[in-house]
Amino acid sequence: MTSEPYAGLARTFDSAAELYERARPGYPERLFADLAASTGLRTAGARVLEVGTGTGQATRGLLGRGWRVVTLEPGRELAAVARRVLAGRGDVEVVVSPFERWAAGAREPFDLVFAATSWHWLDPRVAYRRAAELLRPGGHLAIVATEHVSPPGGDDFFRHVQRIYDEVGMGDGQDGPKPPEAIPAPDVAAIGGSGFFAQPIVHRYVWSQDYTAEEYLTLLSTYSGHIAASPRQRETLFTAIRDLIAARPSATVRKHYLNLLQIARRVG
């Protein structure tokens, strides 16, 4: 783990900010309903600090609950897009800063610190303590982890495409995505073991989205490993994927997502 916030592959997303807004999916509405119920924040006006805005995929759901949101995004281009698309949606302030180095100043403590598909980029030696410092007594930390999964009857495209990743040197040694039930909530042990939070509760959501070839390639163009790949790797990979999808009767692929919402109350 690097001691420099927002380093390495984490920096790649800012170069694809407009694609990120166009291609990255949002989150199920029931996730935010469960978040409100589990934290007790059922009324408008709750103070939320979001870690890792992206272009506001999850921020929209927070604002939809009527909460007041300060959202941190290290990437200037991502933050600029977020400010544009979130304008008029509610009480939101987009701040360009890594979470680990953000100076809260004289702000009131937050009711909720929330991170959607961003917590894994943080240094856990800093992140849990920092979250606890920014929360009021009894406030909550909520972390959403997102995985690509293959439930029974899922699209076998993702198993077949592994051959192409292997051929271009981008394979991960896996035979396609795992079934949802094989994916544990990744942050539970670290949250409970941090000393700052009680043992978390976990909600799980499996859902799918269909993509045409061009839509799917646009999505891939927002993933850090694909952005960082060489031009030759991307061209070979994308051409093969485009051809595979075009040859299917539906000319689409169906990707299944698993969101794991992990919620823990601050102790002490």
PDB file of C-alpha atoms in Angstrom, residues 70-220:
ATOM      1  CA  VAL A  70     -20.024  16.939   0.827  1.00  0.00           C
ATOM      2  CA  THR A  71     -18.313  14.675  -1.680  1.00  0.00           C
ATOM      3  CA  LEU A  72     -14.561  14.304  -2.171  1.00  0.00           C
ATOM      4  CA  GLU A  73     -13.003  13.528  -5.552  1.00  0.00           C
ATOM      5  CA  PRO A  74      -9.219  13.659  -6.106  1.00  0.00           C
ATOM      6  CA  GLY A  75      -9.525  13.949  -9.896  1.00  0.00           C
ATOM      7  CA  ARG A  76     -10.127  17.475 -11.173  1.00  0.00           C
ATOM      8  CA  GLU A  77     -11.759  16.361 -14.423  1.00  0.00           C
ATOM      9  CA  LEU A  78     -14.058  13.900 -12.639  1.00  0.00           C
ATOM     10  CA  ALA A  79     -14.995  16.590 -10.127  1.00  0.00           C
ATOM     11  CA  ALA A  80     -15.787  19.059 -12.903  1.00  0.00           C
ATOM     12  CA  VAL A  81     -18.137  16.595 -14.575  1.00  0.00           C
ATOM     13  CA  ALA A  82     -19.721  15.779 -11.212  1.00  0.00           C
ATOM     14  CA  ARG A  83     -20.417  19.444 -10.507  1.00  0.00           C
ATOM     15  CA  ARG A  84     -22.122  19.769 -13.892  1.00  0.00           C
ATOM     16  CA  VAL A  85     -24.331  16.668 -13.680  1.00  0.00           C
ATOM     17  CA  LEU A  86     -25.246  17.143 -10.003  1.00  0.00           C
ATOM     18  CA  ALA A  87     -26.220  20.812 -10.367  1.00  0.00           C
ATOM     19  CA  GLY A  88     -29.799  21.322  -9.239  1.00  0.00           C
ATOM     20  CA  ARG A  89     -30.154  17.850  -7.743  1.00  0.00           C
ATOM     21  CA  GLY A  90     -29.825  18.905  -4.104  1.00  0.00           C
ATOM     22  CA  ASP A  91     -27.513  20.243  -1.419  1.00  0.00           C
ATOM     23  CA  VAL A  92     -24.104  19.048  -2.627  1.00  0.00           C
ATOM     24  CA  GLU A  93     -20.549  20.366  -2.486  1.00  0.00           C
ATOM     25  CA  VAL A  94     -17.930  18.667  -4.676  1.00  0.00           C
ATOM     26  CA  VAL A  95     -14.419  19.095  -3.256  1.00  0.00           C
ATOM     27  CA  VAL A  96     -11.222  18.196  -5.118  1.00  0.00           C
ATOM     28  CA  SER A  97      -9.182  16.345  -2.495  1.00  0.00           C
ATOM     29  CA  PRO A  98      -8.017  12.882  -1.438  1.00  0.00           C
ATOM     30  CA  PHE A  99      -9.934  11.730   1.617  1.00  0.00           C
ATOM     31  CA  GLU A 100      -6.760  11.117   3.623  1.00  0.00           C
ATOM     32  CA  ARG A 101      -5.630  14.739   3.277  1.00  0.00           C
ATOM     33  CA  TRP A 102      -8.906  16.620   3.316  1.00  0.00           C
ATOM     34  CA  ALA A 103      -9.029  19.433   5.872  1.00  0.00           C
ATOM     35  CA  ALA A 104     -12.571  19.579   7.224  1.00  0.00           C
ATOM     36  CA  GLY A 105     -11.935  22.835   9.046  1.00  0.00           C
ATOM     37  CA  ALA A 106     -14.723  24.004  11.335  1.00  0.00           C
ATOM     38  CA  ARG A 107     -17.426  21.837   9.732  1.00  0.00           C
ATOM     39  CA  GLU A 108     -19.865  20.019  11.984  1.00  0.00           C
ATOM     40  CA  PRO A 109     -19.325  16.262  12.368  1.00  0.00           C
ATOM     41  CA  PHE A 110     -21.053  14.095   9.794  1.00  0.00           C
ATOM     42  CA  ASP A 111     -23.847  11.599  10.363  1.00  0.00           C
ATOM     43  CA  LEU A 112     -22.510   9.252   7.694  1.00  0.00           C
ATOM     44  CA  VAL A 113     -19.240   8.639   5.859  1.00  0.00           C
ATOM     45  CA  PHE A 114     -20.071   6.809   2.638  1.00  0.00           C
ATOM     46  CA  ALA A 115     -17.851   5.266  -0.044  1.00  0.00           C
ATOM     47  CA  ALA A 116     -19.185   3.535  -3.175  1.00  0.00           C
ATOM     48  CA  THR A 117     -16.651   1.382  -5.053  1.00  0.00           C
ATOM     49  CA  SER A 118     -13.824   3.633  -3.868  1.00  0.00           C
ATOM     50  CA  TRP A 119     -12.736   2.483  -0.403  1.00  0.00           C
ATOM     51  CA  HIS A 120     -10.308  -0.117  -1.795  1.00  0.00           C
ATOM     52  CA  TRP A 121      -8.143   2.715  -3.151  1.00  0.00           C
ATOM     53  CA  LEU A 122      -7.555   4.107   0.357  1.00  0.00           C
ATOM     54  CA  ASP A 123      -4.831   3.329   2.876  1.00  0.00           C
ATOM     55  CA  PRO A 124      -6.642   1.422   5.665  1.00  0.00           C
ATOM     56  CA  ARG A 125      -3.989   2.559   8.156  1.00  0.00           C
ATOM     57  CA  VAL A 126      -5.439   6.056   7.744  1.00  0.00           C
ATOM     58  CA  ALA A 127      -8.947   5.649   6.383  1.00  0.00           C
ATOM     59  CA  TYR A 128     -10.807   4.081   9.325  1.00  0.00           C
ATOM     60  CA  ARG A 129      -9.340   6.469  11.888  1.00  0.00           C
ATOM     61  CA  ARG A 130     -10.052   9.425   9.614  1.00  0.00           C
ATOM     62  CA  ALA A 131     -13.659   8.338   9.077  1.00  0.00           C
ATOM     63  CA  ALA A 132     -14.212   7.999  12.827  1.00  0.00           C
ATOM     64  CA  GLU A 133     -12.743  11.467  13.439  1.00  0.00           C
ATOM     65  CA  LEU A 134     -15.161  13.040  10.979  1.00  0.00           C
ATOM     66  CA  LEU A 135     -18.277  11.331  12.356  1.00  0.00           C
ATOM     67  CA  ARG A 136     -20.465  12.400  15.240  1.00  0.00           C
ATOM     68  CA  PRO A 137     -20.781   9.955  18.148  1.00  0.00           C
ATOM     69  CA  GLY A 138     -23.028   7.146  16.955  1.00  0.00           C
ATOM     70  CA  GLY A 139     -22.513   8.056  13.300  1.00  0.00           C
ATOM     71  CA  HIS A 140     -22.000   5.410  10.652  1.00  0.00           C
ATOM     72  CA  LEU A 141     -19.486   4.326   8.064  1.00  0.00           C
ATOM     73  CA  ALA A 142     -20.967   2.701   4.941  1.00  0.00           C
ATOM     74  CA  ILE A 143     -18.791   1.052   2.295  1.00  0.00           C
ATOM     75  CA  VAL A 144     -20.133  -0.313  -0.984  1.00  0.00           C
ATOM     76  CA  ALA A 145     -17.980  -2.902  -2.751  1.00  0.00           C
ATOM     77  CA  THR A 146     -18.851  -3.863  -6.332  1.00  0.00           C
ATOM     78  CA  GLU A 147     -18.001  -7.128  -8.071  1.00  0.00           C
ATOM     79  CA  HIS A 148     -18.653  -8.619 -11.502  1.00  0.00           C
ATOM     80  CA  VAL A 149     -20.377 -11.960 -10.876  1.00  0.00           C
ATOM     81  CA  SER A 150     -21.928 -14.851 -12.767  1.00  0.00           C
ATOM     82  CA  PRO A 151     -25.127 -16.225 -11.188  1.00  0.00           C
ATOM     83  CA  PRO A 152     -26.725 -19.442 -12.430  1.00  0.00           C
ATOM     84  CA  GLY A 153     -27.743 -18.892 -16.026  1.00  0.00           C
ATOM     85  CA  GLY A 154     -25.398 -15.900 -16.350  1.00  0.00           C
ATOM     86  CA  ASP A 155     -23.872 -14.904 -19.670  1.00  0.00           C
ATOM     87  CA  ASP A 156     -21.052 -17.301 -20.628  1.00  0.00           C
ATOM     88  CA  PHE A 157     -19.448 -14.592 -22.783  1.00  0.00           C
ATOM     89  CA  PHE A 158     -17.288 -13.596 -19.830  1.00  0.00           C
ATOM     90  CA  ARG A 159     -15.832 -17.071 -19.502  1.00  0.00           C
ATOM     91  CA  HIS A 160     -15.041 -17.344 -23.204  1.00  0.00           C
ATOM     92  CA  VAL A 161     -13.466 -13.870 -23.378  1.00  0.00           C
ATOM     93  CA  GLN A 162     -10.784 -14.840 -20.836  1.00  0.00           C
ATOM     94  CA  ARG A 163      -8.850 -16.489 -23.666  1.00  0.00           C
ATOM     95  CA  ILE A 164      -8.427 -13.125 -25.374  1.00  0.00           C
ATOM     96  CA  TYR A 165      -7.258 -11.451 -22.164  1.00  0.00           C
ATOM     97  CA  ASP A 166      -4.684 -14.205 -21.736  1.00  0.00           C
ATOM     98  CA  GLU A 167      -3.471 -13.795 -25.316  1.00  0.00           C
ATOM     99  CA  VAL A 168      -2.833 -10.068 -24.911  1.00  0.00           C
ATOM    100  CA  GLY A 169      -1.173 -10.473 -21.501  1.00  0.00           C
ATOM    101  CA  MET A 170      -4.049  -9.031 -19.472  1.00  0.00           C
ATOM    102  CA  GLY A 171      -5.403 -12.258 -17.971  1.00  0.00           C
ATOM    103  CA  ASP A 172      -6.068 -12.510 -14.252  1.00  0.00           C
ATOM    104  CA  GLY A 173      -5.760 -16.274 -13.917  1.00  0.00           C
ATOM    105  CA  GLN A 174      -9.511 -16.642 -13.339  1.00  0.00           C
ATOM    106  CA  ASP A 175     -11.967 -18.624 -15.435  1.00  0.00           C
ATOM    107  CA  GLY A 176     -14.463 -15.789 -15.602  1.00  0.00           C
ATOM    108  CA  PRO A 177     -16.452 -14.132 -12.804  1.00  0.00           C
ATOM    109  CA  LYS A 178     -17.454 -16.058  -9.681  1.00  0.00           C
ATOM    110  CA  PRO A 179     -21.031 -16.780  -8.534  1.00  0.00           C
ATOM    111  CA  PRO A 180     -22.409 -14.117  -6.160  1.00  0.00           C
ATOM    112  CA  GLU A 181     -22.570 -16.487  -3.203  1.00  0.00           C
ATOM    113  CA  ALA A 182     -18.816 -17.096  -3.503  1.00  0.00           C
ATOM    114  CA  ILE A 183     -18.008 -13.403  -2.920  1.00  0.00           C
ATOM    115  CA  PRO A 184     -17.615 -12.398   0.751  1.00  0.00           C
ATOM    116  CA  ALA A 185     -18.087  -8.831   1.921  1.00  0.00           C
ATOM    117  CA  PRO A 186     -14.474  -7.659   1.594  1.00  0.00           C
ATOM    118  CA  ASP A 187     -14.252  -5.006   4.315  1.00  0.00           C
ATOM    119  CA  VAL A 188     -16.094  -6.643   7.214  1.00  0.00           C
ATOM    120  CA  ALA A 189     -13.003  -7.921   9.020  1.00  0.00           C
ATOM    121  CA  ALA A 190     -11.091  -4.664   8.599  1.00  0.00           C
ATOM    122  CA  ILE A 191     -14.023  -2.532   9.738  1.00  0.00           C
ATOM    123  CA  GLY A 192     -14.636  -4.577  12.871  1.00  0.00           C
ATOM    124  CA  GLY A 193     -10.928  -4.934  13.570  1.00  0.00           C
ATOM    125  CA  SER A 194     -10.161  -1.239  13.197  1.00  0.00           C
ATOM    126  CA  GLY A 195     -11.158  -0.451  16.772  1.00  0.00           C
ATOM    127  CA  PHE A 196     -13.243   2.497  15.581  1.00  0.00           C
ATOM    128  CA  PHE A 197     -16.407   0.725  14.450  1.00  0.00           C
ATOM    129  CA  ALA A 198     -18.764  -2.012  15.569  1.00  0.00           C
ATOM    130  CA  GLN A 199     -19.157  -5.175  13.531  1.00  0.00           C
ATOM    131  CA  PRO A 200     -20.921  -4.170  10.300  1.00  0.00           C
ATOM    132  CA  ILE A 201     -24.180  -5.409   8.874  1.00  0.00           C
ATOM    133  CA  VAL A 202     -24.180  -6.369   5.195  1.00  0.00           C
ATOM    134  CA  HIS A 203     -26.786  -6.017   2.448  1.00  0.00           C
ATOM    135  CA  ARG A 204     -26.267  -7.713  -0.933  1.00  0.00           C
ATOM    136  CA  TYR A 205     -27.738  -6.753  -4.316  1.00  0.00           C
ATOM    137  CA  VAL A 206     -27.411  -8.689  -7.592  1.00  0.00           C
ATOM    138  CA  TRP A 207     -28.599  -7.037 -10.784  1.00  0.00           C
ATOM    139  CA  SER A 208     -27.725  -6.977 -14.468  1.00  0.00           C
ATOM    140  CA  GLN A 209     -27.308  -4.638 -17.394  1.00  0.00           C
ATOM    141  CA  ASP A 210     -27.226  -5.383 -21.112  1.00  0.00           C
ATOM    142  CA  TYR A 211     -24.604  -3.791 -23.343  1.00  0.00           C
ATOM    143  CA  THR A 212     -24.098  -3.543 -27.078  1.00  0.00           C
ATOM    144  CA  ALA A 213     -20.533  -3.990 -28.291  1.00  0.00           C
ATOM    145  CA  GLU A 214     -19.853  -0.257 -28.366  1.00  0.00           C
ATOM    146  CA  GLU A 215     -21.494   0.309 -24.979  1.00  0.00           C
ATOM    147  CA  TYR A 216     -19.448  -2.469 -23.434  1.00  0.00           C
ATOM    148  CA  LEU A 217     -16.184  -1.221 -24.945  1.00  0.00           C
ATOM    149  CA  THR A 218     -16.962   2.261 -23.621  1.00  0.00           C
ATOM    150  CA  LEU A 219     -17.441   0.748 -20.176  1.00  0.00           C
ATOM    151  CA  LEU A 220     -14.121  -1.106 -20.432  1.00  0.00           C
TER     152      LEU A 220
END
